Short mmCIF file of C-alpha atoms and ligand atoms in Angstrom, two decimals:
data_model
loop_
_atom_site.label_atom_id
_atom_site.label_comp_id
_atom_site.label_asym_id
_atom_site.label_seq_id
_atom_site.Cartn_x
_atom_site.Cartn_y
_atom_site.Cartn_z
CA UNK I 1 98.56 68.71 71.51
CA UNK I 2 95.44 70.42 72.33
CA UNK I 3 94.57 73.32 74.19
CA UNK I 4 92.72 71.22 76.95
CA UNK I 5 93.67 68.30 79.02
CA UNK I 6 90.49 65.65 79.37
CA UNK I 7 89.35 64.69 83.03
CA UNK I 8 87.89 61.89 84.50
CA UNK I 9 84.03 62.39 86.31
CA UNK I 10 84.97 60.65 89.84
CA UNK I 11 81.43 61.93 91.91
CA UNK I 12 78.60 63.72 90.30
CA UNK I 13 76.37 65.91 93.18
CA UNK I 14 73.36 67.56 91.30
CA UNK I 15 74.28 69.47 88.71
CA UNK I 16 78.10 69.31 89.48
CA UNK I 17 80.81 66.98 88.90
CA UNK I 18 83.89 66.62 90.52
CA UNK I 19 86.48 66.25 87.06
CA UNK I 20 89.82 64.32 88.18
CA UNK I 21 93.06 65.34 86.23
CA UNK I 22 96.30 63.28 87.57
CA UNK I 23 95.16 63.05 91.36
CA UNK I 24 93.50 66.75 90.77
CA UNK I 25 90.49 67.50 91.51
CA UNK I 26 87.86 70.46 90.24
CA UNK I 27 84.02 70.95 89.81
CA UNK I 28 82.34 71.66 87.00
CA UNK I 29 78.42 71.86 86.15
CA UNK I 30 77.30 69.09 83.94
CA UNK I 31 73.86 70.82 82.43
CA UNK I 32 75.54 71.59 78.74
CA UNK I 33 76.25 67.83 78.33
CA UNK I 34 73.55 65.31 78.43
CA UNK I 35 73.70 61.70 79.68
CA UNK I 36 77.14 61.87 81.94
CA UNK I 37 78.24 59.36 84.84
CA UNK I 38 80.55 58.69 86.54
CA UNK I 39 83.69 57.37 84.55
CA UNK I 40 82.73 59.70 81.64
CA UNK I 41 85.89 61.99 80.40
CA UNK I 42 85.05 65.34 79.20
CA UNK I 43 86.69 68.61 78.65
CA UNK I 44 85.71 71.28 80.92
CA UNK I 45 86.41 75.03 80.72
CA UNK I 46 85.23 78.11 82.98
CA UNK I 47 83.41 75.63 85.30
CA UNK I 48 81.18 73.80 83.05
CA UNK I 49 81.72 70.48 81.33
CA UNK I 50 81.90 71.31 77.56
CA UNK I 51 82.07 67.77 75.64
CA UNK I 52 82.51 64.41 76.18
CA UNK I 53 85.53 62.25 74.61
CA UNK I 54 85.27 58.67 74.12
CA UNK I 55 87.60 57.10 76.88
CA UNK I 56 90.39 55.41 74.32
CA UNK I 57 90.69 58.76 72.68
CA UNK I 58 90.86 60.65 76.37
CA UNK I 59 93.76 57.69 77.31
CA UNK I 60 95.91 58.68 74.18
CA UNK I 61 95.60 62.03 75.09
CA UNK I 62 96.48 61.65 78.91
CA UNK I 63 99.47 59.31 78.35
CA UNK I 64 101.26 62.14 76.37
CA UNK I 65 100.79 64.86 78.51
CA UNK I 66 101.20 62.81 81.55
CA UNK I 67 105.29 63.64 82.19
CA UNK I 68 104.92 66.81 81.23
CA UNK I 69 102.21 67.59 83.66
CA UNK I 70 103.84 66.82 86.66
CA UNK I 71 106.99 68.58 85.59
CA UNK I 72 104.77 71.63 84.87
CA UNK I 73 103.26 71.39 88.31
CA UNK I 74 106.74 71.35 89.49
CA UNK I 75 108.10 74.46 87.42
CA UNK I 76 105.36 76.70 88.80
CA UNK I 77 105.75 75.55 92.42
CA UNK I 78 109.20 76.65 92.33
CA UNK I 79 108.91 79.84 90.63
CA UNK I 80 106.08 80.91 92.63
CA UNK I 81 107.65 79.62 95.75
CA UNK I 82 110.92 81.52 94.64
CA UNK I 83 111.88 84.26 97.55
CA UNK I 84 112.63 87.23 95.27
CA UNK I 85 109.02 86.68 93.60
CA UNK I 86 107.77 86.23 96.76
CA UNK I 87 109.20 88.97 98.90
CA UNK I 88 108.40 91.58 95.49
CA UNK I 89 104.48 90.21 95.94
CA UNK I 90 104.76 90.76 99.84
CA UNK I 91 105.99 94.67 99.02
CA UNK I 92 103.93 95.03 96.36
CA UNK I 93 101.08 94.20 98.63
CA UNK I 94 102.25 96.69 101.59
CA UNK I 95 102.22 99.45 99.08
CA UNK I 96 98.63 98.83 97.67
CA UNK I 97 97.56 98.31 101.64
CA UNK I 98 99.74 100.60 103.45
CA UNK I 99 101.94 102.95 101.28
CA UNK I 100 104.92 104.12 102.19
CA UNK I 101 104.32 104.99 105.77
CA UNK I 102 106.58 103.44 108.02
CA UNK I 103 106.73 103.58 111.81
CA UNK I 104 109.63 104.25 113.99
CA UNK I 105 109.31 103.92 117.18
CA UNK I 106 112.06 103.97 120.31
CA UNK I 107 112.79 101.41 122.71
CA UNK I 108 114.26 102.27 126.23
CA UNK I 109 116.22 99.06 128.20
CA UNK I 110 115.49 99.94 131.65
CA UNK I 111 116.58 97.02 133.25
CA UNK I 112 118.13 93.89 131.99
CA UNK I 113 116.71 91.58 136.09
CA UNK I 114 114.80 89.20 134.74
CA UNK I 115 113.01 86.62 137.21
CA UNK I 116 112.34 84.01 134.75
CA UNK I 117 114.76 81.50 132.77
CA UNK I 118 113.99 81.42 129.46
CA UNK I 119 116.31 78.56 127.76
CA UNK I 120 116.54 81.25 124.98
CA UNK I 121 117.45 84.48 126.73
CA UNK I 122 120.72 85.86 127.16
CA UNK I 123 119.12 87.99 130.36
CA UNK I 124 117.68 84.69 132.08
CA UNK I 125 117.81 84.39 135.64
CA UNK I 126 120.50 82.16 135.44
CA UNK I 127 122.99 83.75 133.70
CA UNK I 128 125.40 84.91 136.62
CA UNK I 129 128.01 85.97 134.03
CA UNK I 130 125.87 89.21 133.32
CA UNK I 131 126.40 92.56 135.07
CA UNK I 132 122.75 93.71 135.58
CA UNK I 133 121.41 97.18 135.65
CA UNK I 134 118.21 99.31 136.69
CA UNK I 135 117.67 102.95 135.67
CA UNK I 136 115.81 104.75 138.51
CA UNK I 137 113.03 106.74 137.74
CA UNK I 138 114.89 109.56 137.64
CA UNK I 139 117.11 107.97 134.98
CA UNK I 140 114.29 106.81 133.17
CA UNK I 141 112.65 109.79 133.04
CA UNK I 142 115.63 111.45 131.60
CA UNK I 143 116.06 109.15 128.86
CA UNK I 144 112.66 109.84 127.69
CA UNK I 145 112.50 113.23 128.06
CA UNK I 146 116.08 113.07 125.72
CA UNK I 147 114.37 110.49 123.02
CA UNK I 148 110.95 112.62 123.34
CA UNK I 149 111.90 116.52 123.39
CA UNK I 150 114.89 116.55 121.66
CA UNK I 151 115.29 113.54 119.06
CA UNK I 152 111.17 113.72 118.37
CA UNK I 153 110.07 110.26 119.09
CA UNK I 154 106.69 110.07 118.99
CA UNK I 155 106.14 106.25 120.52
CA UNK I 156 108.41 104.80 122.69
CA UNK I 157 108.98 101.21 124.37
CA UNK I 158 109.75 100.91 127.70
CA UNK I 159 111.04 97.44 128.18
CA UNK I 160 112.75 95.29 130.64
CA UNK I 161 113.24 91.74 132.16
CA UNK I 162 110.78 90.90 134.60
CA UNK I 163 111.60 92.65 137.73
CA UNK I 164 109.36 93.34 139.97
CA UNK I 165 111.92 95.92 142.14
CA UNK I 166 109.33 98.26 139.96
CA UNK I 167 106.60 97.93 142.26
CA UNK I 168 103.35 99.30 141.00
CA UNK I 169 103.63 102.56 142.52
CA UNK I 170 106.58 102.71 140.83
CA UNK I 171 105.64 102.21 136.96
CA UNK I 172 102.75 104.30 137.82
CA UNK I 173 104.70 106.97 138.98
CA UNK I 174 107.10 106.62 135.54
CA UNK I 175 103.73 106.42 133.14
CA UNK I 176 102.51 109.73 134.82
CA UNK I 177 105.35 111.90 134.82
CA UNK I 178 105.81 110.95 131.21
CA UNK I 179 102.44 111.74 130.13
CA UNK I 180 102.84 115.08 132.02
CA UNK I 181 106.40 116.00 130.88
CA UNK I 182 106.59 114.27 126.87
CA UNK I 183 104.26 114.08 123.69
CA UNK I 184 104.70 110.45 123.28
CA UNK I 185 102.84 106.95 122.90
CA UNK I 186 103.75 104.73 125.50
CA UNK I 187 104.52 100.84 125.17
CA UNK I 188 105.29 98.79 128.29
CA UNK I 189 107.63 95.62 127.47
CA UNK I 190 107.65 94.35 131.15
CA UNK I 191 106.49 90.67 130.77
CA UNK I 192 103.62 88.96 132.72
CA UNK I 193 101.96 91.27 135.91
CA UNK I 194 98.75 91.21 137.30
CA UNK I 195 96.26 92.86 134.85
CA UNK I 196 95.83 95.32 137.66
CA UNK I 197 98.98 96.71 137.09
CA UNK I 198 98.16 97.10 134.11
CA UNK I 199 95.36 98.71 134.23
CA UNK I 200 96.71 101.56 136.65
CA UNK I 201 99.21 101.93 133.93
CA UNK I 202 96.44 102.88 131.17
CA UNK I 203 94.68 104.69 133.57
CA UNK I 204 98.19 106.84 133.94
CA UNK I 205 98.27 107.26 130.17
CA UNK I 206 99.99 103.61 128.77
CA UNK I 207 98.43 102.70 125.36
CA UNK I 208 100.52 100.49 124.20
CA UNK I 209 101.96 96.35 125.22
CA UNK I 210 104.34 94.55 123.90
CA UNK I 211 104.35 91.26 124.49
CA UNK I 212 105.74 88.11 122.29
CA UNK I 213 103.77 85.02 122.49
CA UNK I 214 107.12 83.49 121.66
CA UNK I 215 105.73 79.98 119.73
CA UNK I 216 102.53 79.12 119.16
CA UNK I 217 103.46 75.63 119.92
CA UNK I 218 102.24 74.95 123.44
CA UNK I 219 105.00 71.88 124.21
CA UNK I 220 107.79 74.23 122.61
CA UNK I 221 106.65 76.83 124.87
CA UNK I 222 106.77 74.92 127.88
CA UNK I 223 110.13 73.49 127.32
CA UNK I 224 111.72 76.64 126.58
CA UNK I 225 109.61 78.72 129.48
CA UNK I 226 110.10 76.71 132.40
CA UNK I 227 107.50 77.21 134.93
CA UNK I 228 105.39 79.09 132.24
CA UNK I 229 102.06 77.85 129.98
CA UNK I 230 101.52 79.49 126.78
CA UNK I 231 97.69 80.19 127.69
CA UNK I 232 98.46 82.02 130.37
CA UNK I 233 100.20 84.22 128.01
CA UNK I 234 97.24 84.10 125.66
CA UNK I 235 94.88 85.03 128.26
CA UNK I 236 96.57 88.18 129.42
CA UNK I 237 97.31 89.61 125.76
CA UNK I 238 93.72 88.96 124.54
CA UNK I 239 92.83 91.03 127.99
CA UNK I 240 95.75 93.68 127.39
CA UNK I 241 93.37 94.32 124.39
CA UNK I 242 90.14 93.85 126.01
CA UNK I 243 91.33 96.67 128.37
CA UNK I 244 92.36 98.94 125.55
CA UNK I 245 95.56 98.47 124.66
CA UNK I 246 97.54 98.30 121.38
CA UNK I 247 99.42 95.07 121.39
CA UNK I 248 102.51 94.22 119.78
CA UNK I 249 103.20 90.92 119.72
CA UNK I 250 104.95 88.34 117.36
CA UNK I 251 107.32 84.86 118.12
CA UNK I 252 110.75 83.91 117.46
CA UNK I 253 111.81 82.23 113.82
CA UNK I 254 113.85 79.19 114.05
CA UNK I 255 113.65 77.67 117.34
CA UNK I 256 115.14 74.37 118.17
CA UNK I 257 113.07 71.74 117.00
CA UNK I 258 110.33 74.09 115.69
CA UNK I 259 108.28 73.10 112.61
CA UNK I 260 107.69 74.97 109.72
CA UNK I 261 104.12 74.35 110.85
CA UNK I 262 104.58 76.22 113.84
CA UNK I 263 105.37 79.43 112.06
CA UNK I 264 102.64 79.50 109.84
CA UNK I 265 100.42 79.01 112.94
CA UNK I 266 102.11 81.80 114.54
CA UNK I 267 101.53 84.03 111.85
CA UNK I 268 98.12 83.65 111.89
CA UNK I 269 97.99 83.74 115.89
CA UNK I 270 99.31 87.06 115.37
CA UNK I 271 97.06 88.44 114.04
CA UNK I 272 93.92 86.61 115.75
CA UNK I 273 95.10 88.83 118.75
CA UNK I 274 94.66 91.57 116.63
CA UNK I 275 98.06 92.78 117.19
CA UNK I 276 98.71 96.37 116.51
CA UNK I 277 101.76 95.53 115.24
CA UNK I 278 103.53 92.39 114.38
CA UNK I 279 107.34 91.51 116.07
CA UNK I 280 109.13 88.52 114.95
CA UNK I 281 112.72 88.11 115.35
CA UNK I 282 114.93 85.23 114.12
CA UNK I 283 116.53 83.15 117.89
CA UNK I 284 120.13 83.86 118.09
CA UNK I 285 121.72 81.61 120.20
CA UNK I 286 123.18 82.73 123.82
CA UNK I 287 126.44 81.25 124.23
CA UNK I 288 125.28 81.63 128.18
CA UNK I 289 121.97 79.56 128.19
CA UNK I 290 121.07 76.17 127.41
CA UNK I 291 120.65 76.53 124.02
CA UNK I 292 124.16 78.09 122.81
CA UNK I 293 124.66 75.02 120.23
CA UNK I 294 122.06 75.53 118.22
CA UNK I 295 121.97 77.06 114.74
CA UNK I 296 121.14 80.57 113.40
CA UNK I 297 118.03 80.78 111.36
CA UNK I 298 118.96 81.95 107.72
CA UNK I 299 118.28 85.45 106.80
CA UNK I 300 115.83 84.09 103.79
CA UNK I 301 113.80 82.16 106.16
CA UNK I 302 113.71 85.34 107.99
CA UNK I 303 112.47 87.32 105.01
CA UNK I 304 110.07 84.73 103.74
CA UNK I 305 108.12 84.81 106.96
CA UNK I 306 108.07 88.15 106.90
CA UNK I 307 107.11 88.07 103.33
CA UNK I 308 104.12 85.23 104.53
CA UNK I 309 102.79 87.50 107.29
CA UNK I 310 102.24 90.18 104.91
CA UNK I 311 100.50 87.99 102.47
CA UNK I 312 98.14 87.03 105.25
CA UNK I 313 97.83 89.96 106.67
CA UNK I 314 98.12 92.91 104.26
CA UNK I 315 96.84 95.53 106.98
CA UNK I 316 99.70 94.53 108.87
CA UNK I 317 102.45 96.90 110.60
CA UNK I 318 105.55 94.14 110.42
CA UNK I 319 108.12 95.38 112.05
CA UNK I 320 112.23 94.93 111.15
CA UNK I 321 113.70 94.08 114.95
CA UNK I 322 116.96 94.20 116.06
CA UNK I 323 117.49 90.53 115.31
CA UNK I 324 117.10 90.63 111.92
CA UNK I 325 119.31 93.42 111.45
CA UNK I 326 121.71 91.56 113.65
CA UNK I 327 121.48 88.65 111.35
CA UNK I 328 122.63 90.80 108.23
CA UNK I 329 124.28 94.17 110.04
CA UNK I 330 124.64 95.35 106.03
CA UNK I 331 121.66 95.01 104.35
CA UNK I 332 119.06 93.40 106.98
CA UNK I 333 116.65 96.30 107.80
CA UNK I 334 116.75 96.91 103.87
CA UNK I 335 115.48 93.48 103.07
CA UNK I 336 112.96 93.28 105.67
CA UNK I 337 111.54 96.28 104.26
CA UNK I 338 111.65 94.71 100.62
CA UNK I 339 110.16 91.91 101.94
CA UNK I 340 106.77 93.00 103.27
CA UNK I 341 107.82 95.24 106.45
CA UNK I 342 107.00 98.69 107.63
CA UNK I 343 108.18 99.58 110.97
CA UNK I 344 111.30 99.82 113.04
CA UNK I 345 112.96 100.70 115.99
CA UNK I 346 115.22 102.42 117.46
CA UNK I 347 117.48 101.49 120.79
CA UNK I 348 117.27 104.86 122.94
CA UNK I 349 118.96 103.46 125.85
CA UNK I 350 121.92 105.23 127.71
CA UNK I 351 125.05 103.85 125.64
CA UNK I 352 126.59 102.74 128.83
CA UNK I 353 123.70 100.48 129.25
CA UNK I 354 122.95 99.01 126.03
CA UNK I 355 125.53 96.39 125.77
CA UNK I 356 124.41 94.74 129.19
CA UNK I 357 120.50 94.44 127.70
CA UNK I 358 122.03 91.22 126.27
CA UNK I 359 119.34 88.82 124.64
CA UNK I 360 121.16 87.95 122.30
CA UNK I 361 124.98 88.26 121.42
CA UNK I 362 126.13 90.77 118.60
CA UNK I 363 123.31 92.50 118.73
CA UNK I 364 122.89 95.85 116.12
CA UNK I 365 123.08 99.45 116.92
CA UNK I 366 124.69 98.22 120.47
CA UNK I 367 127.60 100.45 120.01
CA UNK I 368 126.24 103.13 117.60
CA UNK I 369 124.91 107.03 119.17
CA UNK I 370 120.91 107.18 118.88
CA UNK I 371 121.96 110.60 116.69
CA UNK I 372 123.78 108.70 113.98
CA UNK I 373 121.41 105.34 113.84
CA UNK I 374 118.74 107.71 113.59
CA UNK I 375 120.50 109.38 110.34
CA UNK I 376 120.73 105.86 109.17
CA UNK I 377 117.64 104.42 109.20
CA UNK I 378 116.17 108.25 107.57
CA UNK I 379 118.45 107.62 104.92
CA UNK I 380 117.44 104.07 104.34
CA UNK I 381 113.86 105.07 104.51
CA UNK I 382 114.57 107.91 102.00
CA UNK I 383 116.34 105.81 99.38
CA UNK I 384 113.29 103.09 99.62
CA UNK I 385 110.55 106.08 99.39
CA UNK I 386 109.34 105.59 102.61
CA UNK I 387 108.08 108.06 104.96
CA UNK I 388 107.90 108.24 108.71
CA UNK I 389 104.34 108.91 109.18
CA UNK I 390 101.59 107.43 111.32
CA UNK I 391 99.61 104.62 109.70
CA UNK I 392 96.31 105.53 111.97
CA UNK I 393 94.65 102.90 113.97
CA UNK I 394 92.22 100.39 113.18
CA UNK I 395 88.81 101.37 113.22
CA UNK I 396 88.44 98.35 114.90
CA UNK I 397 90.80 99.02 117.67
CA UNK I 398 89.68 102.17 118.04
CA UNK I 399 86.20 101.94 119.20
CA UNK I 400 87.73 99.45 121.57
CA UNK I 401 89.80 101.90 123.05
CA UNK I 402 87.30 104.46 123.35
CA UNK I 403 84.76 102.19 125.33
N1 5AD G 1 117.35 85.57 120.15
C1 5AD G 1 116.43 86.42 119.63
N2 5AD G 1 115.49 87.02 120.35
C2 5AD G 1 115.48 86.78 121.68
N3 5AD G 1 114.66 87.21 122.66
C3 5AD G 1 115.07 86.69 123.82
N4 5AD G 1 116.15 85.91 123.61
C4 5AD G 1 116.42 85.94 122.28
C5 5AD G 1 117.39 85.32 121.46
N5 5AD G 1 118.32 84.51 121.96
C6 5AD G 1 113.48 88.04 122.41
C7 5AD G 1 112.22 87.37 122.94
C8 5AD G 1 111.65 88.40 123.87
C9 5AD G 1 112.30 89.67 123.40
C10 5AD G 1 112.37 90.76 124.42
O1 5AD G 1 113.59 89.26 123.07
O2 5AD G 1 111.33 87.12 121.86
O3 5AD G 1 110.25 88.48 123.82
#
């Protein structure tokens, strides 16, 4: 045994070669070594080419170590592929990047009309099985002015199915008397409008979007959004940005038929847009849509793309949704924030609503009282040292939203 494996010169370029070991390949600089070619085997270390060893002595050498070289290549794969090490790298790496700040922000259900059909979505337009409901602005503006002046949110979601019985007079009207009456951030969650709507809604004080891409797979998108094109969707949410907004955006995890590829992509689509904050949710099958047969996502894959987005993305805000705390009611919102996340929400939706907002089936905090899930999640955050404090924006974001 010897404290070096010999390589193989395949292609010599200048002053480097490439050295071959088993299929692998590396470069090394050939100047300390005089009279190499191609075929030579040497020894390399730190990037230069060290000595050369005759070729019957470097065969020997490479038939013992062959087996175990592959089986070493093998052991480290699967330990560093192992989800505990990798979801303890993904938290270490929020707390170097982000501390322990974590952002909680509320979400208001105003209405669960949705004009599209989503094969996914329990509130499709299809689904004739659902009681559907719309808060007036009144309503609304009651809700908010609960979640803002008396519980202290400082953000706050509003979010519905497409409907467009909220004309833009209408949102405008809600955005204003908001701003006017509540110290809070606002995020619209009201699917595709014109951008002009949108932009009356900034102008009233909006700062925030969220919008999911869904998949960055365009053919996935398509077959699952009928009538819909994932560019278009592109389009508006680099433009939501363009315009000023923070955008929260983000896919679902285990799709029919999607590829492991896909989520990768979608991770790094994420944050291409430059999302303000990242929302990915594992699909949970709709026993009223076409897609009620098809299998949950597993909590780990859950966690390890969480865990991947924040190894991408260390900056990131990753949220815990609703989903994955659906997926494990016990102990979901504690892994996801194990696991590389730092944000959550919080359904501030009149009770008698909440159950009718129905994505998905099952889904957590449905039947709990804002009061007590907020006492939860503080006391999660508080064993797990985290604090609910602002991260700050991006400087980058920042000067966008000040032009
Ligand atoms: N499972 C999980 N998430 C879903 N959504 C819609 N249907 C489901 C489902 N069956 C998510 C979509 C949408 C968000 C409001 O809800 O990603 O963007």
């Amino acid at each position: 045994m010897c404290y070096a494996i010999p390589g193989k010169i395949t292609g010599l370029d200048g002053r480097v070669a490439t050295v071959d070991y088993y299929g692998e390949k590396r470069n090394a600089y050939i100047d300390l070594v005089p009279d190499l070619t191609i075929g030579s085997y040497v020894y390399a270390q730190g990037g230069f080419v060290v000595s050369r060893i005759s070729e019957a002595a470097a065969q020997d050498i490479l038939k013992d170590w062959r087996e175990l070289f592959f089986k070493l290549q093998e052991t480290d794969r699967r330990l560093s592929n192992d989800p505990k090490t990798l979801y303890e790298r993904a938290n270490a790496i929020r707390q170097k990047h982000q501390g322990n700040s974590c952002c909680i922000h509320g979400i208001l259900e105003f209405s669960n009309y949705c004009a599209r059909n989503c094969h996914y979505c329990g509130i499709r337009r299809d689904n004739k099985k659902l009681t559907r409901y719309r808060l007036d602005t009144n309503e609304i503006l009651e809700a908010v002015d609960y979640a803002s002046n008396k519980l202290g949110f400082k953000a706050l979601v509003l979010q519905s199915g497409e409907d467009v019985w909220y004309t833009d007079d209408k949102l405008h009207e809600i955005v204003t008397e908001i701003r006017k009456r509540c110290p809070v951030l606002i995020f619209v969650s009201i699917g595709e409008r014109d951008l002009s709507t949108f932009k009356r809604l900034y102008d009233a004080g909006a700062r925030g979007v969220l919008l999911r891409f869904e998949t960055s797979d365009e053919a996935l998108y398509s077959r699952l959004k009928p009538d819909s094109k994932l560019k278009t969707r592109l389009e508006m949410l680099k433009a939501l940005r363009e315009m000023g907004y923070l955008i929260i955006t983000g896919f679902l995890v285990g799709l029919p038929k999607q590829k492991g590829k896909d989520i990768l992509e979608s991770i790094k689509l994420t944050a291409e847009l430059g999302a303000e904050m990242f929302s990915f949710g594992p699909f949970i099958p709709h026993p009223e849509t076409p897609l009620s047969g098809a299998a949950l996502p597993s909590l780990e894959q859950m966690l390890k793309t969480i865990a991947r987005a924040r190894l991408t993305t260390p900056d990131a805000r990753i949220l815990v949704t609703t989903a994955l705390e659906t997926l494990d009611k016990e102990n979901g919102a504690r892994q996801g924030l194990m696991a590389g996340a730092n944000s959550l929400m919080i359904n501030v939706t009149p009770l008698k609503y909440r159950k009718l907002y129905d994505i998905y089936p099952n889904r957590a905090g449905v039947e709990d009282d804002t009061n007590s899930r907020i006492d939860s999640v503080l006391k999660l955050l508080y064993l797990l040292g985290r604090a609910p404090t602002d991260l700050g924006v991006a400087l980058e974001t920042a000067s966008k939203t000040m032009s």
